[in-house]
Coordinates of C-alpha atoms in Angstrom, one line a residue:
Chain A
A1 CA 97.6 97.3 107.3
Q2 CA 100.4 99.0 105.0
S3 CA 103.3 97.2 104.0
V4 CA 106.2 97.5 101.1
A5 CA 107.2 94.2 99.3
Q6 CA 110.2 93.9 97.6
P7 CA 110.4 90.6 96.3
E8 CA 113.7 90.3 95.0
D9 CA 116.5 89.4 97.6
Q10 CA 119.0 90.1 94.9
V11 CA 119.4 91.2 91.7
N12 CA 122.3 90.4 89.5
V13 CA 123.3 92.3 86.2
A14 CA 126.3 93.0 84.0
E15 CA 127.8 96.3 83.9
G16 CA 126.4 98.3 81.4
N17 CA 123.2 96.6 81.3
P18 CA 120.1 98.4 82.5
L19 CA 118.9 97.6 86.6
T20 CA 115.3 97.1 87.7
V21 CA 114.9 96.9 91.5
K22 CA 110.9 96.3 92.1
C23 CA 108.8 97.5 94.9
T24 CA 105.3 97.4 95.4
Y25 CA 103.4 98.8 98.2
S26 CA 99.9 98.2 100.3
V27 CA 99.0 101.6 101.4
S28 CA 95.6 103.4 101.9
G29 CA 95.2 106.9 99.8
N30 CA 98.2 108.4 98.0
P31 CA 101.3 107.5 99.9
Y32 CA 104.6 109.4 99.3
L33 CA 107.1 107.1 98.0
F34 CA 111.1 106.9 98.9
W35 CA 114.2 104.8 97.9
Y36 CA 117.2 104.7 99.7
V37 CA 120.5 103.1 99.0
Q38 CA 123.0 101.5 102.1
Y39 CA 126.5 101.0 101.4
P40 CA 128.7 98.3 103.3
N41 CA 128.6 99.6 107.2
R42 CA 127.2 103.1 106.1
G43 CA 123.7 104.7 107.1
L44 CA 121.3 104.9 104.4
Q45 CA 121.4 107.5 101.7
F46 CA 118.1 109.2 100.6
L47 CA 118.2 108.7 96.5
L48 CA 114.6 109.9 95.2
K49 CA 111.1 110.2 96.1
Y50 CA 107.6 110.5 94.7
I51 CA 105.2 112.9 96.2
T52 CA 102.6 114.0 93.2
G53 CA 103.3 115.0 89.5
D54 CA 105.0 113.2 86.7
N55 CA 105.2 109.1 87.0
L56 CA 108.6 109.0 86.5
V57 CA 111.3 110.6 89.1
K58 CA 114.6 111.5 88.3
G59 CA 117.1 111.0 91.4
S60 CA 121.0 110.9 92.6
Y61 CA 123.7 108.9 90.4
G62 CA 121.7 108.5 87.6
F63 CA 118.7 106.5 89.4
E64 CA 115.1 107.1 88.1
A65 CA 111.8 105.6 89.6
E66 CA 108.6 105.0 87.9
F67 CA 105.0 105.3 90.2
N68 CA 102.5 102.8 88.8
K69 CA 99.4 104.0 90.6
S70 CA 97.5 101.0 89.3
Q71 CA 99.8 98.5 90.0
T72 CA 100.8 100.3 93.2
S73 CA 104.5 99.8 92.1
F74 CA 107.5 102.1 92.7
H75 CA 110.5 100.1 90.4
L76 CA 113.7 101.6 91.0
K77 CA 115.4 101.9 87.5
K78 CA 119.0 103.0 85.6
P79 CA 119.7 102.7 82.0
S80 CA 123.3 101.6 82.6
A81 CA 124.7 99.7 85.5
L82 CA 128.0 100.6 87.3
V83 CA 130.0 98.2 89.3
S84 CA 129.7 101.0 92.3
D85 CA 126.1 100.6 92.5
S86 CA 126.6 97.6 93.9
A87 CA 124.4 98.2 97.2
L88 CA 121.3 97.5 99.5
Y89 CA 118.6 99.0 98.2
F90 CA 115.4 100.1 100.4
C91 CA 111.6 101.0 99.1
A92 CA 110.0 103.0 101.6
V93 CA 106.3 104.7 101.5
R94 CA 104.8 106.9 104.3
R95 CA 100.9 107.6 104.3
R96 CA 99.9 111.3 103.5
G97 CA 98.2 112.9 106.9
G98 CA 97.3 110.6 109.7
A99 CA 98.4 110.7 112.9
T100 CA 101.9 109.9 112.4
N101 CA 104.6 110.1 109.5
K102 CA 106.2 106.9 110.0
L103 CA 108.1 105.6 107.1
I104 CA 107.9 101.8 106.1
F105 CA 110.6 100.3 104.8
G106 CA 110.6 97.1 102.6
T107 CA 113.2 94.6 103.3
G108 CA 115.6 95.4 101.0
T109 CA 117.5 94.4 97.7
L110 CA 121.0 93.6 97.4
L111 CA 122.1 94.8 93.7
A112 CA 125.2 93.1 92.5
V113 CA 126.8 94.5 89.4
Q114 CA 129.4 92.5 87.5
P115 CA 132.2 94.0 85.8
Chain B
D1 CA 123.8 112.9 106.2
G2 CA 126.4 115.6 107.4
G3 CA 123.9 116.6 109.6
I4 CA 123.4 113.8 111.6
T5 CA 126.0 112.5 113.7
Q6 CA 126.1 109.4 115.2
S7 CA 129.0 108.4 117.7
P8 CA 130.8 105.9 118.5
K9 CA 130.7 104.0 115.6
Y10 CA 131.9 100.8 117.3
L11 CA 130.8 99.8 120.7
F12 CA 131.5 96.5 122.3
R13 CA 129.2 95.9 125.7
K14 CA 129.6 93.2 128.4
E15 CA 127.0 91.4 129.5
G16 CA 124.9 92.8 131.8
Q17 CA 125.6 96.7 131.0
N18 CA 123.9 99.8 130.1
V19 CA 125.4 101.5 126.8
T20 CA 124.3 104.8 125.5
L21 CA 124.1 105.6 121.4
S22 CA 124.6 109.2 120.5
C23 CA 122.6 111.2 117.8
E24 CA 123.2 114.8 117.2
Q25 CA 121.5 116.8 114.4
N26 CA 121.9 120.3 113.2
L27 CA 119.0 120.1 110.8
N28 CA 116.8 121.7 112.7
H29 CA 114.3 119.0 112.5
D30 CA 111.4 118.2 114.8
A31 CA 111.0 113.9 114.2
M32 CA 114.1 112.1 114.9
Y33 CA 113.9 108.1 114.9
W34 CA 116.2 104.9 116.0
Y35 CA 116.1 102.1 114.2
R36 CA 117.7 98.6 114.6
Q37 CA 119.3 96.6 111.1
D38 CA 120.6 93.0 112.1
P39 CA 122.7 91.6 109.4
G40 CA 121.0 90.9 106.1
Q41 CA 117.9 92.3 107.2
G42 CA 115.7 95.2 106.9
L43 CA 115.2 98.2 109.4
R44 CA 113.1 98.1 112.8
L45 CA 111.7 101.0 114.6
I46 CA 112.7 101.1 118.1
Y47 CA 111.6 104.8 119.2
Y48 CA 110.6 107.9 117.8
S49 CA 110.1 111.2 118.8
Q50 CA 108.0 114.2 117.7
I51 CA 109.0 116.8 119.4
V52 CA 111.0 117.5 122.2
N53 CA 110.2 116.3 125.6
D54 CA 108.1 113.5 123.6
F55 CA 108.8 110.1 122.6
Q56 CA 106.7 106.9 121.4
K57 CA 107.5 103.4 121.3
G58 CA 108.4 101.9 117.7
D59 CA 108.0 98.0 117.0
I60 CA 110.9 96.6 119.1
A61 CA 111.1 99.0 122.0
E62 CA 111.5 96.5 124.9
G63 CA 115.3 96.7 126.2
Y64 CA 115.5 100.4 125.1
S65 CA 115.1 103.8 126.5
V66 CA 115.6 107.3 125.1
S67 CA 115.1 110.7 126.1
R68 CA 114.5 114.3 124.3
E69 CA 115.4 117.0 126.5
K70 CA 117.1 118.9 123.7
K71 CA 115.9 118.9 119.8
E72 CA 119.1 118.9 118.5
S73 CA 119.7 115.4 120.8
F74 CA 118.1 112.0 120.7
P75 CA 120.5 109.6 122.7
L76 CA 119.3 105.7 123.1
T77 CA 120.2 103.3 125.9
V78 CA 120.5 99.6 125.0
T79 CA 119.8 98.2 128.7
S80 CA 120.9 95.2 130.0
A81 CA 117.1 94.0 129.3
Q82 CA 117.8 93.6 126.0
K83 CA 118.7 90.2 125.3
N84 CA 120.2 90.3 121.6
P85 CA 121.6 94.1 121.2
T86 CA 124.4 92.8 118.8
A87 CA 123.0 94.9 115.7
F88 CA 123.5 98.0 113.4
Y89 CA 121.5 100.8 115.1
L90 CA 120.5 103.9 112.7
C91 CA 119.2 107.3 114.0
A92 CA 117.4 109.5 111.6
T93 CA 115.7 112.9 111.4
Q94 CA 112.5 114.1 109.4
G95 CA 112.2 117.1 107.9
G96 CA 111.6 119.5 104.9
T97 CA 108.3 120.2 103.1
E98 CA 107.9 116.9 102.4
N99 CA 109.1 115.4 105.3
T100 CA 111.9 113.3 103.9
I101 CA 113.9 111.2 106.1
Y102 CA 117.6 111.2 106.5
F103 CA 120.0 109.0 108.0
G104 CA 123.1 109.4 110.4
E105 CA 126.3 106.8 109.6
G106 CA 124.9 104.0 111.7
S107 CA 126.7 102.7 115.3
W108 CA 127.5 98.9 115.3
L109 CA 126.8 97.6 119.1
T110 CA 128.2 94.0 119.7
V111 CA 128.0 92.4 123.1
V112 CA 130.9 90.5 124.1

């Protein structure tokens, strides 16, 4: 079965420090990988995606993510956290091909950046 | 995203009532989705539609119904059979070269 794991319910980091939000997946083949961010009472905003090529993907708001095929991980990173980065972050995967293109979401990680 | 409009933003339902949440898109995307999000939790798929006049049940379809008569519109009806409808409802479309999913701003439904 396909699955996505975000092992941390919450990540706390001080402003200016680097941040990492972890994501691992279990999907056959080489999946498409996505990160979304959700601010309170808002929809999910697309941050970045991995399709193919360079394992380091750069996205919106200074975020990047590193695809590691051997560890089946797609961790979200940012070199210097901002208080405004505080939000709920979702990792998602979608299998290439197949009968449908359904996206499988992780349970989300709340990022709290302290001033 | 700006191309996906959900309305209303807040809706209150009385016990036993059916309510319909609107989702309209101008992105020309074929696929549309409805997700439910409970406070502090992840997303669960209710229904999805890959093309006009066709839709499929997701993981938690019981107590919900949809229609897809037009490409631009995918309304969700929360029926009285849904016993715990209070939640945040998210509509999404899928398109682009890698079929990225884009979300609307969501609708809060509360049973009073």
